[in-house]
Coordinates of N, CA and C in Angstrom, one line a residue:
Chain N
D239 N 83.8 89.5 114.6 CA 85.7 89.8 114.2 C 87.0 89.0 115.0
V240 N 87.7 89.2 114.6 CA 89.2 88.2 115.6 C 89.0 89.4 116.2
V241 N 89.1 88.7 117.0 CA 89.5 90.4 118.2 C 91.3 89.8 118.3
M242 N 92.4 90.9 118.9 CA 94.0 90.6 118.6 C 94.1 91.1 119.9
T243 N 95.0 90.5 120.7 CA 95.4 90.7 122.1 C 96.5 90.8 122.0
Q244 N 97.2 91.7 122.4 CA 98.4 91.7 123.2 C 98.9 92.7 124.1
S245 N 100.4 92.0 124.6 CA 100.1 92.3 126.3 C 101.8 92.4 125.5
P246 N 102.7 93.1 126.8 CA 102.1 94.1 127.7 C 102.1 95.2 126.7
L247 N 101.2 96.0 127.4 CA 100.7 97.6 126.4 C 102.0 98.4 126.9
S248 N 102.4 98.2 127.9 CA 104.2 99.0 127.4 C 105.7 98.4 128.0
L249 N 106.5 98.1 127.6 CA 107.6 97.5 128.1 C 108.9 98.3 127.6
P250 N 109.2 98.8 128.7 CA 110.8 99.2 129.6 C 111.8 98.4 129.2
V251 N 112.7 98.2 128.0 CA 114.0 97.6 128.1 C 115.1 97.7 128.6
T252 N 116.5 97.1 129.2 CA 117.3 97.5 129.2 C 118.3 97.8 127.9
L253 N 119.1 98.6 126.9 CA 119.4 98.4 125.5 C 120.7 96.7 126.3
G254 N 120.7 95.5 125.0 CA 120.9 94.7 125.0 C 120.5 93.5 124.8
Q255 N 119.9 93.7 126.3 CA 118.3 92.9 126.6 C 117.9 92.3 125.6
P256 N 116.9 91.2 126.6 CA 115.6 90.4 124.8 C 114.4 91.6 125.6
A257 N 113.2 91.5 124.5 CA 112.1 91.8 124.8 C 111.4 90.4 123.9
S258 N 109.6 90.7 125.2 CA 109.5 89.4 124.4 C 108.1 89.9 124.2
I259 N 106.8 90.3 123.3 CA 105.7 91.6 122.7 C 104.6 90.0 122.5
S260 N 104.0 89.1 123.4 CA 102.2 88.6 122.5 C 101.2 88.6 122.1
C261 N 100.7 88.0 121.4 CA 99.5 88.0 121.2 C 98.6 86.8 120.2
S262 N 97.0 87.6 120.9 CA 96.9 86.2 121.8 C 94.8 86.5 120.5
S263 N 95.5 85.7 119.3 CA 94.0 85.8 118.9 C 92.5 85.1 119.3
S264 N 91.4 85.7 118.6 CA 90.0 85.3 119.3 C 89.4 84.0 118.9
Q265 N 89.9 83.6 117.5 CA 89.4 82.2 116.5 C 91.0 82.2 115.9
S266 N 90.8 80.4 115.3 CA 92.2 80.5 114.3 C 92.6 81.2 113.1
L267 N 93.7 81.6 113.0 CA 93.9 82.3 111.4 C 94.5 81.1 110.2
V268 N 94.0 80.1 110.9 CA 94.3 78.8 109.8 C 93.4 79.9 108.7
H269 N 94.4 80.0 107.5 CA 92.9 80.6 106.4 C 93.0 78.7 105.1
S270 N 92.6 79.2 104.4 CA 91.8 77.9 103.9 C 93.0 78.3 102.9
D271 N 93.7 78.5 102.2 CA 94.6 77.9 101.8 C 95.7 77.4 102.5
G272 N 95.8 77.1 104.0 CA 96.3 76.1 105.2 C 97.7 77.5 105.2
N273 N 97.6 78.9 105.1 CA 98.7 79.7 105.8 C 97.8 80.5 107.0
I274 N 98.4 80.4 107.4 CA 98.6 81.6 108.9 C 99.2 82.7 108.6
Y275 N 98.6 83.7 108.6 CA 98.4 85.4 108.1 C 98.2 85.6 109.3
L276 N 99.6 85.9 109.8 CA 100.2 86.5 111.1 C 100.7 87.7 111.4
N277 N 101.1 88.6 111.6 CA 101.8 89.8 111.2 C 102.8 90.8 112.0
W278 N 103.6 90.9 112.1 CA 104.3 91.9 113.3 C 104.5 93.5 112.5
F279 N 104.1 94.8 112.9 CA 104.7 95.6 112.3 C 105.0 96.6 113.6
Q280 N 106.4 97.7 112.8 CA 106.8 98.4 114.1 C 106.3 99.8 113.3
Q281 N 106.1 100.1 114.4 CA 106.1 101.3 113.7 C 106.8 103.3 115.0
R282 N 107.8 103.5 114.3 CA 109.2 104.0 115.1 C 108.4 105.6 115.4
P283 N 108.7 105.5 116.5 CA 108.3 107.5 116.2 C 108.1 108.3 115.3
G284 N 106.9 109.1 115.1 CA 107.1 110.0 113.3 C 106.8 109.4 112.6
Q285 N 106.9 108.1 112.4 CA 107.1 107.0 110.7 C 105.4 106.7 110.7
S286 N 105.5 105.5 109.6 CA 104.4 105.0 109.3 C 105.2 103.8 109.4
P287 N 104.0 102.8 109.3 CA 103.7 101.1 110.3 C 104.9 100.6 109.1
R288 N 105.7 99.9 109.6 CA 106.6 98.7 108.3 C 106.6 97.3 108.7
R289 N 106.3 96.5 108.3 CA 106.1 95.1 108.6 C 108.0 94.2 108.5
L290 N 107.5 93.8 109.9 CA 109.1 93.2 110.0 C 108.4 91.5 109.7
I291 N 107.4 91.7 110.8 CA 107.3 89.8 110.3 C 105.8 88.9 109.3
T292 N 105.3 88.2 108.7 CA 104.9 87.4 108.3 C 104.2 86.3 108.2
K293 N 103.3 85.5 107.8 CA 103.2 84.3 108.4 C 103.9 83.7 109.8
I294 N 103.7 84.7 110.9 CA 104.1 83.9 111.7 C 105.8 84.2 112.2
S295 N 106.7 83.7 111.3 CA 107.5 83.5 111.6 C 108.8 83.9 110.6
N296 N 108.3 84.7 109.6 CA 108.9 84.9 108.4 C 109.7 86.3 108.2
R297 N 110.7 86.5 107.9 CA 111.2 88.0 108.2 C 111.3 88.6 106.8
D298 N 110.6 89.8 107.0 CA 110.6 90.7 105.7 C 112.0 91.1 105.4
S299 N 112.4 91.4 104.1 CA 113.8 91.8 103.8 C 113.9 93.2 104.6
G300 N 115.5 93.5 105.1 CA 116.0 93.9 105.7 C 115.3 94.4 107.2
V301 N 114.8 92.9 107.6 CA 115.4 93.2 108.5 C 115.5 92.4 109.3
P302 N 116.0 93.0 110.7 CA 117.4 93.1 111.5 C 117.2 90.9 112.3
D303 N 118.2 90.2 112.3 CA 117.6 89.0 112.3 C 118.0 88.9 113.9
R304 N 117.7 89.6 114.9 CA 117.2 90.4 116.7 C 116.0 89.8 116.6
F305 N 114.9 90.4 115.1 CA 113.7 90.3 115.6 C 113.3 88.5 115.3
S306 N 112.6 88.0 115.7 CA 112.1 87.0 114.9 C 110.6 86.5 116.1
G307 N 109.8 85.5 115.4 CA 108.0 85.2 115.8 C 108.1 84.5 115.8
S308 N 107.1 83.7 116.7 CA 106.6 82.6 116.4 C 105.3 82.3 117.7
G309 N 104.6 81.2 117.5 CA 103.3 80.6 117.7 C 102.6 79.6 117.3
S310 N 101.7 79.6 117.4 CA 101.1 78.5 117.3 C 99.4 78.4 117.3
G311 N 98.4 78.0 117.2 CA 97.2 77.7 117.9 C 96.8 79.4 117.6
T312 N 96.3 80.0 118.8 CA 95.6 81.6 119.0 C 97.0 81.9 119.9
D313 N 97.8 82.0 119.8 CA 98.8 82.7 120.6 C 100.6 82.7 119.7
F314 N 101.1 83.9 120.2 CA 102.3 84.5 119.1 C 102.9 85.4 120.2
T315 N 104.5 85.0 119.8 CA 104.8 85.6 119.8 C 106.1 86.7 119.3
L316 N 106.6 88.0 119.4 CA 107.6 89.1 118.6 C 109.2 89.2 120.0
K317 N 109.6 88.2 120.0 CA 111.0 87.7 120.5 C 112.1 89.5 119.8
I318 N 112.8 89.9 120.7 CA 113.8 91.1 120.2 C 115.5 90.0 120.7
S319 N 117.0 89.5 120.0 CA 117.3 89.1 121.2 C 117.6 90.5 122.1
R320 N 118.2 91.6 121.3 CA 119.4 92.4 122.1 C 118.3 94.2 121.4
V321 N 117.6 94.4 122.4 CA 117.2 95.5 122.4 C 118.0 96.3 121.8
E322 N 117.6 97.3 120.8 CA 118.9 98.5 120.2 C 118.6 99.5 120.6
A323 N 118.8 100.8 120.2 CA 118.0 102.3 120.2 C 116.9 102.2 119.1
E324 N 117.6 102.3 118.2 CA 116.2 101.9 117.2 C 115.2 100.8 117.5
D325 N 114.8 100.0 118.1 CA 113.8 99.7 118.2 C 113.2 100.3 119.0
V326 N 112.9 101.3 119.0 CA 111.8 102.3 119.9 C 110.8 102.4 119.4
G327 N 109.9 102.0 120.1 CA 108.5 101.9 119.2 C 107.3 101.7 119.7
V328 N 106.3 101.3 118.8 CA 105.2 100.5 118.8 C 105.5 99.2 118.0
Y329 N 104.6 98.3 118.6 CA 104.4 96.9 118.1 C 103.4 96.8 117.6
Y330 N 102.7 96.2 116.6 CA 101.4 95.4 115.9 C 101.6 94.5 116.1
C331 N 100.4 93.7 116.2 CA 99.8 92.4 115.1 C 99.3 93.1 114.4
M332 N 98.7 91.4 113.9 CA 97.3 91.1 113.0 C 97.7 90.2 112.3
Q333 N 96.1 90.8 111.7 CA 95.7 89.0 111.4 C 95.0 89.3 110.0
G334 N 96.2 88.5 109.1 CA 95.5 89.6 108.2 C 94.6 87.5 107.3
T335 N 93.7 87.0 108.1 CA 93.1 85.9 107.7 C 91.7 85.8 107.1
H336 N 91.5 87.2 108.2 CA 89.6 86.6 108.2 C 89.7 88.1 108.4
W337 N 88.0 88.6 107.1 CA 87.8 89.9 106.9 C 86.9 89.8 108.1
P338 N 87.1 91.4 108.8 CA 87.7 92.9 108.7 C 89.9 92.1 109.0
L339 N 90.2 92.1 108.4 CA 91.6 92.9 109.1 C 91.6 92.9 110.5
T340 N 92.6 92.9 111.9 CA 92.7 93.1 112.3 C 93.5 93.4 113.5
F341 N 93.7 94.7 113.8 CA 95.2 94.6 113.8 C 95.0 94.7 115.7
G342 N 96.4 93.6 117.0 CA 95.7 94.1 118.1 C 95.8 96.2 118.8
G343 N 96.1 95.5 119.5 CA 96.9 97.4 120.4 C 97.5 98.2 120.5
G344 N 98.4 97.3 120.5 CA 99.5 97.7 120.3 C 100.2 98.1 121.3
T345 N 101.8 97.7 121.5 CA 103.1 97.2 122.3 C 104.2 98.7 121.9
K346 N 103.8 99.3 123.5 CA 105.2 100.4 123.5 C 106.5 100.3 124.0
V347 N 107.7 100.1 123.8 CA 108.5 100.1 123.5 C 109.6 100.6 124.2
E348 N 110.2 100.8 125.0 CA 111.1 101.7 125.2 C 112.1 102.3 126.3
I349 N 113.0 102.8 125.8 CA 113.9 102.2 126.9 C 114.6 102.6 128.6
K350 N 114.7 100.9 129.1 CA 115.3 102.3 130.4 C 115.9 103.2 131.4
Chain O
E203 N 112.5 101.1 93.3 CA 112.1 100.6 94.7 C 110.4 100.9 94.6
V204 N 110.3 99.4 95.7 CA 108.9 100.4 95.6 C 108.1 101.4 96.7
Q205 N 106.9 102.2 96.0 CA 106.9 104.1 96.3 C 105.2 103.8 96.4
L206 N 104.9 104.6 97.5 CA 103.6 104.9 97.9 C 103.6 105.9 98.5
V207 N 102.3 106.8 97.6 CA 102.6 108.1 98.0 C 100.7 108.7 97.6
E208 N 100.9 109.5 99.1 CA 99.1 109.2 99.3 C 99.0 110.9 100.2
S209 N 98.2 111.0 98.8 CA 97.3 112.4 99.1 C 95.9 113.5 98.9
G210 N 95.4 113.7 99.0 CA 94.1 114.5 99.3 C 93.4 114.7 100.4
G211 N 93.9 114.5 101.3 CA 93.8 114.8 103.1 C 93.8 116.4 103.0
G212 N 93.2 116.4 104.4 CA 92.9 117.9 104.7 C 91.5 118.0 105.8
L213 N 91.8 119.8 106.1 CA 90.3 119.9 106.3 C 89.1 119.4 106.2
V214 N 88.4 119.1 106.8 CA 86.0 119.1 106.0 C 85.6 119.3 106.9
Q215 N 84.0 119.7 106.8 CA 83.4 119.9 107.4 C 82.4 118.4 107.8
P216 N 81.8 117.8 109.0 CA 81.4 116.7 109.1 C 80.2 116.9 108.6
G217 N 80.3 115.7 107.7 CA 78.8 115.7 106.4 C 79.6 115.1 105.1
R218 N 81.1 116.4 104.2 CA 81.5 116.3 103.3 C 81.6 115.7 103.3
S219 N 82.8 115.6 102.1 CA 82.7 113.8 101.3 C 84.5 114.6 100.9
L220 N 85.8 113.2 100.8 CA 86.9 113.3 100.3 C 87.5 112.4 99.7
R221 N 88.0 113.2 98.9 CA 88.3 111.4 97.9 C 90.4 111.9 98.1
L222 N 90.5 110.1 98.8 CA 92.2 110.3 98.6 C 93.0 109.5 97.6
S223 N 94.6 109.6 97.0 CA 94.8 108.8 95.7 C 95.2 109.0 96.8
C224 N 96.3 107.3 96.2 CA 97.0 106.9 96.3 C 98.0 106.1 94.9
T225 N 99.3 107.1 95.2 CA 100.5 106.7 93.5 C 101.6 106.1 93.6
T226 N 101.5 104.6 93.0 CA 102.6 103.8 93.1 C 103.5 104.1 92.2
S227 N 104.7 103.3 92.7 CA 105.5 103.3 91.7 C 106.7 101.8 92.0
G228 N 106.7 101.5 90.9 CA 108.6 100.4 91.3 C 108.0 98.6 91.2
F229 N 106.0 99.0 91.0 CA 106.0 97.2 91.2 C 104.7 97.5 89.7
R230 N 104.6 96.3 89.1 CA 103.5 96.2 88.6 C 102.0 96.1 89.5
F231 N 101.8 97.6 89.1 CA 100.5 97.8 90.2 C 99.4 97.0 89.8
G232 N 99.1 97.0 88.3 CA 97.4 96.3 88.4 C 97.1 94.5 89.1
D233 N 98.5 94.1 89.4 CA 99.1 92.6 89.4 C 98.5 91.9 91.5
Y234 N 98.6 93.4 92.1 CA 98.7 93.8 93.2 C 96.7 94.3 93.9
S235 N 96.8 93.3 94.9 CA 95.6 94.3 95.7 C 96.2 95.3 97.0
M236 N 94.7 95.7 96.5 CA 96.3 97.5 97.8 C 94.6 97.8 99.2
S237 N 95.3 97.9 99.5 CA 95.0 98.0 100.7 C 94.8 99.9 101.2
W238 N 93.8 100.2 102.5 CA 93.9 101.4 102.8 C 93.6 101.3 104.5
V239 N 94.1 101.9 105.7 CA 94.8 101.9 106.9 C 94.7 102.8 107.6
R240 N 94.1 102.8 108.3 CA 94.0 104.8 109.2 C 94.3 104.5 110.8
Q241 N 94.7 105.9 111.5 CA 95.0 106.0 113.1 C 94.5 107.3 113.1
A242 N 94.0 107.2 113.8 CA 93.9 108.4 114.7 C 94.2 109.1 115.7
P243 N 94.5 110.0 116.6 CA 95.9 111.2 116.6 C 95.9 109.6 118.1
G244 N 97.5 109.7 118.3 CA 97.6 109.0 119.6 C 96.7 107.8 120.1
K245 N 96.7 107.2 118.7 CA 95.4 105.5 118.7 C 96.6 104.8 117.9
G246 N 95.5 104.0 117.7 CA 96.4 102.2 117.6 C 95.8 102.5 115.7
L247 N 96.4 101.5 114.9 CA 95.8 101.0 113.7 C 94.7 100.9 113.6
E248 N 93.8 101.4 112.6 CA 92.7 100.3 111.7 C 93.0 100.0 110.7
W249 N 92.3 99.3 110.3 CA 92.1 98.4 108.8 C 90.7 99.4 108.5
V250 N 90.8 100.0 106.9 CA 89.2 100.6 106.4 C 89.3 99.8 105.2
A251 N 89.5 99.5 104.0 CA 89.0 98.9 103.1 C 90.3 98.3 102.2
F252 N 89.9 97.5 100.6 CA 90.3 96.4 100.5 C 90.4 96.2 98.8
I253 N 90.9 96.2 97.7 CA 90.7 96.2 96.6 C 91.5 94.9 96.1
E254 N 91.2 94.1 95.3 CA 91.5 92.8 94.6 C 92.2 93.9 93.6
P255 N 93.3 93.2 93.4 CA 93.5 93.4 91.5 C 92.5 92.6 90.0
Y256 N 91.9 93.4 88.8 CA 91.9 93.0 88.0 C 90.2 93.6 88.5
G257 N 90.1 94.3 88.9 CA 88.6 94.8 89.3 C 88.0 94.1 90.4
G258 N 88.7 93.3 90.6 CA 87.7 92.5 91.8 C 87.5 92.3 93.1
T259 N 87.4 91.5 94.4 CA 86.5 92.1 95.1 C 86.7 93.2 96.7
T260 N 86.2 94.1 97.0 CA 86.1 95.0 98.0 C 86.2 94.7 99.3
E261 N 86.8 94.8 100.3 CA 86.2 94.9 101.4 C 86.5 95.8 102.0
Y262 N 85.0 96.1 103.1 CA 85.6 97.5 103.8 C 85.3 97.3 105.7
A263 N 85.9 97.7 106.6 CA 85.1 97.4 107.8 C 84.2 98.4 107.7
A264 N 83.4 97.6 108.8 CA 81.8 97.8 109.2 C 81.6 99.8 109.9
S265 N 82.8 100.2 110.0 CA 83.1 101.9 110.5 C 82.9 102.3 109.8
V266 N 82.9 101.8 107.6 CA 82.8 103.3 106.9 C 82.0 102.4 105.8
K267 N 81.2 101.2 105.9 CA 80.8 100.4 105.1 C 79.7 101.4 104.3
G268 N 79.5 101.4 103.2 CA 78.3 102.1 102.5 C 78.9 104.0 102.3
R269 N 79.9 103.9 102.8 CA 80.2 105.7 103.3 C 81.3 105.6 102.5
F270 N 82.4 105.0 102.7 CA 83.8 105.0 101.4 C 82.9 104.3 100.7
T271 N 84.0 104.6 99.7 CA 84.5 103.4 98.2 C 85.9 103.1 98.1
I272 N 86.2 102.2 97.7 CA 87.5 102.4 97.6 C 87.7 102.1 95.6
S273 N 88.7 102.8 95.4 CA 88.5 102.1 93.4 C 90.3 102.1 93.2
R274 N 90.3 101.7 92.0 CA 92.1 101.1 91.4 C 91.2 102.0 89.8
D275 N 92.8 103.3 89.3 CA 92.7 102.9 87.8 C 94.6 102.4 88.1
D276 N 93.8 101.2 87.0 CA 95.8 100.4 87.0 C 96.3 101.4 85.6
S277 N 95.9 102.2 84.8 CA 96.7 102.7 83.5 C 97.7 103.6 84.4
K278 N 96.4 104.0 86.0 CA 97.3 105.4 86.7 C 98.2 104.9 87.5
S279 N 98.7 103.4 88.1 CA 98.6 103.2 89.0 C 98.5 103.8 90.2
I280 N 97.4 104.2 90.2 CA 96.8 104.5 91.8 C 95.2 103.9 92.3
A281 N 95.7 104.4 93.8 CA 94.4 103.3 94.4 C 93.6 104.6 94.6
Y282 N 92.5 104.4 95.6 CA 92.1 105.8 95.8 C 91.0 105.3 97.0
L283 N 90.9 106.2 97.7 CA 89.5 106.0 98.9 C 89.0 107.7 98.8
Q284 N 87.0 107.4 98.3 CA 86.2 108.3 98.0 C 85.4 107.8 99.4
M285 N 85.6 109.3 100.3 CA 84.9 110.0 101.8 C 84.1 110.2 101.9
N286 N 82.2 109.5 101.7 CA 81.5 110.1 102.2 C 80.6 110.5 103.0
S287 N 80.1 111.9 103.4 CA 79.1 111.7 104.8 C 80.1 111.6 105.4
L288 N 81.4 111.9 105.8 CA 82.5 112.3 107.0 C 81.9 112.8 108.4
K289 N 82.7 111.7 109.2 CA 82.1 111.9 110.5 C 83.2 112.4 111.1
M290 N 83.0 113.4 112.2 CA 84.1 113.4 113.1 C 85.1 112.1 114.1
E291 N 84.1 110.9 113.6 CA 85.5 110.0 114.3 C 86.2 110.1 113.2
D292 N 86.3 110.2 111.7 CA 86.7 109.6 110.8 C 88.3 110.4 110.8
T293 N 88.4 110.9 112.1 CA 89.6 112.4 111.0 C 91.0 111.4 112.5
G294 N 91.7 111.2 110.8 CA 93.3 110.2 111.0 C 94.0 110.3 110.4
L295 N 95.7 109.3 110.2 CA 96.0 109.3 109.3 C 95.7 108.3 108.4
Y296 N 96.0 108.3 107.4 CA 95.3 108.2 106.3 C 96.0 106.9 105.4
Y297 N 96.9 105.6 105.7 CA 97.4 105.0 104.7 C 97.6 104.1 104.0
C298 N 97.8 104.2 102.9 CA 97.7 103.0 102.5 C 98.5 102.2 101.9
S299 N 98.4 100.9 101.7 CA 99.8 99.6 101.8 C 99.7 99.0 100.6
R300 N 100.2 98.2 100.1 CA 100.1 97.0 98.9 C 99.8 96.0 99.7
G301 N 98.9 95.2 98.8 CA 98.4 94.0 99.7 C 97.9 93.4 100.7
R302 N 96.7 92.3 100.7 CA 96.0 91.8 102.0 C 97.0 91.8 103.5
Q303 N 98.7 91.9 102.8 CA 99.0 91.6 103.7 C 100.2 92.7 104.4
L304 N 100.0 94.7 103.9 CA 100.2 95.4 103.5 C 102.0 95.3 104.0
L305 N 102.5 95.5 102.7 CA 103.1 96.0 102.2 C 104.2 96.2 101.5
P306 N 104.4 97.8 101.6 CA 105.7 98.0 102.0 C 104.2 98.9 102.4
W307 N 104.0 100.2 103.1 CA 103.6 101.8 103.4 C 103.6 102.8 103.1
G308 N 102.5 103.9 102.4 CA 103.2 105.0 102.4 C 103.4 105.8 103.7
Q309 N 103.4 107.2 103.8 CA 103.7 108.4 104.1 C 102.2 108.5 105.1
G310 N 101.6 108.5 104.4 CA 100.6 109.0 105.4 C 100.3 110.5 104.8
T311 N 98.2 110.6 104.7 CA 97.6 111.6 104.6 C 96.4 112.2 105.8
L312 N 96.5 113.2 105.8 CA 95.9 114.0 106.9 C 94.8 114.1 106.9
V313 N 93.6 113.7 107.7 CA 92.0 113.8 107.0 C 92.1 114.9 108.5
T314 N 90.8 115.6 108.4 CA 90.6 116.0 109.9 C 88.9 116.3 109.5
V315 N 87.9 116.0 110.4 CA 86.3 116.4 110.5 C 86.3 117.3 111.3
S316 N 86.0 118.5 110.4 CA 85.6 118.6 112.4 C 84.7 120.9 111.4
S317 N 84.4 121.0 112.3 CA 83.2 122.3 112.0 C 84.1 123.8 112.3

């Protein structure tokens, strides 16, 4: 199975400041169709997960542009340019290339 | 608007069965694959099962293979998760989601396996 490793586990951030979450995969995520299916999800307290970004860097509809994804190979990053109060929650990376689909352990973003 | 609504959760004894439903609207259900993902209390996300459209391929997590069965009724736009031989470690919130890349998600249905 592909192991997805996220860091840090917890990320205290000051409002208005940037935040960055790392995710690494234990093997290449290149699909046979040439795409890299690396997704990022946000789970606010008490809510269902919501996909933010797909295929490394493609923001989903309605996702604020302060969220951005980047990366290549086996290392990926989710950045929040200026953290807002509504960004509090747990963020997960997930690979959708290989079976079984696997998630990172999550990064809890909280306000300092 | 795309909507996914899970139902069928509840309290069940170890070894018993439960069937979850994911009722969908707002899109051509028959054209999409569907997934189930679960979350144990206070824990992270775990993918459980997947089914392609047109009665195609299914995939399962090793932890549920042989016990859980994913299926679909395209005439009703519903995906199902039949859960047999339930274990205490199957306890959690079960979400359905559209596609392999999981967009969007339902609100979840709680399954508690306890004697």
